[in-house]
Every structure is written in C-alpha cells, then in structure tokens.
Coordinates of C-alpha atoms (C1' of nucleotides) in Angstrom, one line a residue:
Chain S
M92 CA -36.2 42.2 30.8
G93 CA -35.9 41.5 34.4
K94 CA -33.5 39.3 36.7
L95 CA -32.0 36.4 34.3
P96 CA -34.1 33.3 35.6
K97 CA -32.7 29.8 36.9
Y98 CA -33.4 27.9 33.3
F99 CA -30.4 30.6 31.7
Y100 CA -27.7 29.6 34.1
Q101 CA -28.6 25.9 33.8
R102 CA -28.2 25.4 29.8
E103 CA -25.4 22.9 28.3
D104 CA -23.4 25.4 26.7
V105 CA -21.1 27.9 28.9
L106 CA -19.7 29.6 25.7
K107 CA -22.8 30.5 24.6
I108 CA -24.2 31.7 28.0
A109 CA -20.8 33.8 28.7
H110 CA -21.3 35.3 25.2
E111 CA -24.8 36.1 26.4
L112 CA -23.9 37.5 29.8
L113 CA -22.3 40.6 27.6
G114 CA -24.1 43.4 28.3
K115 CA -26.5 42.3 31.3
L116 CA -26.3 44.1 34.5
L117 CA -24.2 42.6 37.5
V118 CA -26.5 44.0 40.4
T119 CA -25.6 43.8 44.2
N120 CA -28.1 45.4 47.0
F121 CA -26.2 44.8 50.3
D122 CA -27.2 46.7 53.3
G123 CA -30.0 48.5 51.1
L124 CA -27.1 50.2 48.9
R125 CA -27.8 49.2 45.4
T126 CA -24.8 49.3 42.7
S127 CA -24.8 47.6 39.4
G128 CA -22.4 47.4 36.3
R129 CA -22.8 46.4 32.9
I130 CA -20.3 43.3 32.1
V131 CA -18.0 44.1 29.3
E132 CA -15.6 41.2 29.6
C133 CA -15.9 37.8 31.0
E134 CA -14.6 34.1 30.7
A135 CA -15.7 30.8 30.3
Y136 CA -14.5 27.9 32.4
A137 CA -15.6 24.5 31.4
G138 CA -15.6 22.0 34.0
T139 CA -13.1 19.1 35.2
G140 CA -11.9 18.5 31.4
D141 CA -10.5 22.2 31.4
R142 CA -7.1 22.6 32.8
A143 CA -7.7 26.6 33.7
S144 CA -10.5 25.4 35.9
H145 CA -10.3 25.1 39.4
V146 CA -12.1 21.7 39.2
Y147 CA -9.8 19.9 36.8
G148 CA -9.4 16.3 37.1
G149 CA -12.8 16.5 39.2
R150 CA -10.9 17.8 42.0
R151 CA -13.6 18.7 45.0
T152 CA -12.7 20.6 47.8
T153 CA -14.8 23.5 50.0
R154 CA -13.8 26.3 48.2
V155 CA -15.2 24.7 44.8
E156 CA -18.1 23.1 46.1
P157 CA -20.7 25.5 44.9
M158 CA -19.2 25.4 41.4
Y159 CA -20.8 21.5 41.7
A160 CA -24.4 22.9 42.7
A161 CA -27.1 23.6 40.1
G162 CA -26.4 26.6 37.9
G163 CA -27.8 30.1 39.0
I164 CA -25.3 30.5 42.0
A165 CA -22.5 32.8 42.6
Y166 CA -18.8 31.0 43.3
V167 CA -16.4 33.7 44.7
Y168 CA -12.8 32.8 45.6
L169 CA -9.5 34.3 47.1
C170 CA -6.9 34.8 44.9
Y171 CA -3.5 36.1 46.1
G172 CA -4.6 36.4 49.4
I173 CA -6.1 40.1 48.4
H174 CA -8.7 39.5 45.6
H175 CA -12.2 38.4 45.6
L176 CA -13.2 36.8 42.4
F177 CA -17.1 36.1 41.3
N178 CA -17.9 33.8 38.9
V179 CA -21.6 32.5 37.6
V180 CA -22.1 28.8 38.6
T181 CA -23.8 27.4 35.2
N182 CA -25.0 23.8 33.9
V183 CA -26.9 21.2 35.9
A184 CA -25.9 19.9 39.5
G185 CA -22.6 17.7 39.2
T186 CA -21.2 19.4 36.0
P187 CA -19.2 22.3 37.7
H188 CA -19.2 25.2 34.6
A189 CA -18.7 28.8 35.3
V190 CA -18.2 31.9 33.9
L191 CA -15.6 34.6 35.6
I192 CA -17.0 38.2 35.4
R193 CA -13.5 40.4 34.2
G194 CA -14.8 43.6 33.8
I195 CA -18.0 45.9 34.1
E196 CA -19.0 49.3 33.0
P197 CA -20.9 51.1 36.5
V198 CA -24.1 52.5 36.1
E199 CA -25.9 52.4 39.5
G200 CA -24.4 53.6 42.6
I201 CA -21.3 55.0 41.2
D202 CA -20.6 57.1 44.5
M203 CA -21.0 54.0 46.6
M204 CA -18.2 52.3 44.3
Q205 CA -16.1 55.0 44.7
L206 CA -16.2 54.8 48.7
R207 CA -15.4 50.9 48.2
T208 CA -12.1 51.6 46.0
P209 CA -9.3 54.1 46.0
S210 CA -9.7 54.4 42.2
R211 CA -11.5 57.7 41.2
H212 CA -12.1 57.1 37.8
I213 CA -15.3 55.8 36.6
Y214 CA -14.1 53.1 34.1
Q215 CA -11.4 52.2 36.5
L216 CA -14.1 50.7 39.2
G217 CA -15.1 47.6 37.4
K218 CA -11.6 47.0 35.0
G219 CA -10.7 43.8 36.2
P220 CA -12.1 41.0 38.3
G221 CA -10.4 42.0 41.4
K222 CA -11.7 45.5 41.2
L223 CA -15.1 45.0 40.0
T224 CA -15.7 43.0 43.2
R225 CA -14.6 45.6 45.7
A226 CA -16.6 48.2 43.8
L227 CA -19.8 46.0 44.1
G228 CA -18.9 44.5 48.0
I229 CA -18.5 41.2 46.8
H230 CA -16.7 38.8 49.2
T231 CA -15.9 35.1 50.0
I232 CA -19.2 34.9 52.0
H233 CA -21.2 35.4 49.1
S234 CA -19.9 32.1 47.5
G235 CA -22.4 29.4 47.0
Y236 CA -25.2 32.6 47.0
N237 CA -28.3 32.5 45.1
L238 CA -28.6 35.0 42.0
Q239 CA -32.4 34.8 42.4
S240 CA -31.9 36.9 45.3
R241 CA -32.4 40.5 45.9
E242 CA -29.1 41.1 47.4
L243 CA -26.9 39.5 44.3
H244 CA -28.3 38.7 40.9
L245 CA -27.9 39.4 37.3
Y246 CA -30.7 41.3 35.3
D247 CA -31.4 42.2 31.9
D248 CA -32.7 45.6 31.0
G249 CA -32.7 44.8 27.3
F250 CA -29.6 46.3 26.1
V251 CA -27.4 44.4 23.6
Y252 CA -24.3 45.1 22.3
P253 CA -23.8 44.5 18.5
E254 CA -22.4 41.3 17.6
N255 CA -19.3 43.0 15.3
K256 CA -18.0 44.7 19.0
I257 CA -17.9 41.3 20.7
I258 CA -14.3 40.0 20.9
R259 CA -13.3 36.4 21.2
S260 CA -9.7 36.1 22.9
P261 CA -7.7 33.4 25.1
R262 CA -8.3 33.8 28.7
I263 CA -5.7 35.9 30.7
G264 CA -3.7 34.8 33.7
V265 CA -4.0 30.9 33.0
D266 CA -0.4 30.1 31.5
Y267 CA -0.5 27.2 33.8
A268 CA -3.2 25.6 32.0
G269 CA -0.8 24.6 29.1
D270 CA -2.5 24.1 25.4
D271 CA -6.1 24.9 27.3
A272 CA -4.8 28.7 28.2
L273 CA -4.8 29.4 24.2
L274 CA -8.8 28.2 24.0
P275 CA -10.6 31.6 23.0
Y276 CA -12.8 31.2 25.9
R277 CA -12.9 34.9 26.9
F278 CA -15.4 37.6 25.8
S279 CA -15.1 41.1 25.7
I280 CA -16.3 44.6 24.2
E281 CA -14.3 46.0 21.8
G282 CA -12.9 49.6 22.8
N283 CA -14.6 49.5 25.9
K284 CA -13.0 51.7 28.9
S285 CA -13.7 49.0 31.5
V286 CA -12.0 46.1 29.8
S287 CA -8.9 44.8 31.5
K288 CA -5.7 44.8 29.5
Chain K
dT13 C1' 2.9 20.4 60.3
dA14 C1' 5.5 22.9 56.5
dT15 C1' 5.6 24.9 52.0
dA16 C1' 4.9 26.4 47.3
dA17 C1' 1.5 28.7 44.2
dG18 C1' -2.1 31.3 42.5
dA19 C1' -8.5 32.7 37.3
dT20 C1' -4.4 40.1 40.6
dT21 C1' -3.6 44.8 41.5
dT22 C1' -0.6 48.4 43.1
dA23 C1' 3.5 50.7 44.1
dC24 C1' 8.1 51.5 43.3
dT25 C1' 12.6 51.4 40.8
Chain P
dG22 C1' 10.0 46.7 34.2
dT23 C1' 10.0 44.4 39.0
dA24 C1' 8.3 43.1 43.1
dA25 C1' 5.3 43.6 47.3
dA26 C1' 1.0 42.2 49.6
dT27 C1' -1.2 38.3 51.9
dC28 C1' -4.3 33.6 52.8
dT29 C1' -6.3 29.5 50.9
dT30 C1' -5.6 25.2 49.1
dA31 C1' -2.8 21.3 47.5
dT32 C1' 0.9 18.8 48.0
dA33 C1' 4.5 16.7 50.6
dT34 C1' 6.9 15.5 55.0

DNA sequence: TATAAGATTTACT
DNA sequence: GTAAATCTTATAT
C-alpha cells in the first residue's frame, strides 16, 4: 500500500517491473485536481541494446536524457507532433531502462478526464498511450519529473490482478525495430476494456 | 539549413 | 481501409 518507493523502480529487471506495474494506480494531482487510473497495459524498453528504444546504440539527446538518470522519474515525449507518451524510468543512473504505460482504467477524477478529452466513454479515456496522458493532463514538461511527488506518482492500493489474466505479447508500433519488435515485452490484462488493440 | 520519420489517434472514403 | 494532423529529433547538405 502507498506510493511506490524509489527502490521499486531502481531494481534491475525491467520486465519484472513492467509486470508488477499492472494493477497499480497512476495518479496525477495538477492544479489541485486529482485524477488516477489503474494500469492495464504497459511495455518494457530495455536500454541501449533494444532497437525499439529511443536510447538504442547509446543515443543521448536532450529528449532522452531523463532515461539515463536513476529510476523513479518520468520520461515523457511527443510522438507524431501530437501525442504525449508517458514512461516510467527504471534501473540505476546510466542504465536507461523504461516502461511505457499504454492503457489505464479510469478510477478517480473521471469527470476531469472527460473534460480533457473528447471521448465520452469511460473505458476509452485511458485506452492507448496518447489518450491516457491527455486524460491525466501529462505533458512533455513533466519529463524528468520525480515520481515521489504529490503531483505525479504511482500508487499501490493493494489491488492485484490474477496471474492468469496477464498476457505477454510483442510490443505495438515498433516494426522498425527488426527482430526486437518480436520480443514479448508487452504486458496487458486479458479482456480489459482499456487495453488498446 | 533542410528533410524525413516517428513507442499515435482520429476522421473520412 | 486510407490519410491527415503536427513538431521534435536525427541525418544529411
């Protein structure tokens, strides 16, 4: 129970962390408005050797710099000029692992989420990496943000999905990554309405 | 400086 | 099913 502590993020195995993030709450508290959702879909990006990652080959730019910091902060970037994608940075400083959050099931502040997005159906609000950031109010200015903060953090409320509901599959939208696109680094909840297609 | 492409979503044919 | 929206980064002039 409680906020996920720093050591949760700074462990070595990013696949294990991605797996354990399912069922946790992603909480934002911007401008005094609390919104949260339960994570039902995420993907692991395993550092400089992973062709699907922005840090493949040791690439180091202003954009990806937060990934090289110690785990427990956010990495947010703009995709296709429109969508903000939210990642949790894991592992220790200098090892740029991350977990992309791809789907959440809205829990708190659903009215606020509906104001932020044109979608009306609850299960559509957090279905897809670009949509959940809009529903929660996350933008690129939050890249590098500390996940121990009141405004942005992950929370364990004790909820656990049964192991037989968790699906491992290849990552989405990373065809450019060659063989690495086939790795089963995606974790999702079977049958959940907030999992993207 | 210029150009292409991207961890996506939505609207339209 | 196809295409447009829209902007930062990476690679090339």
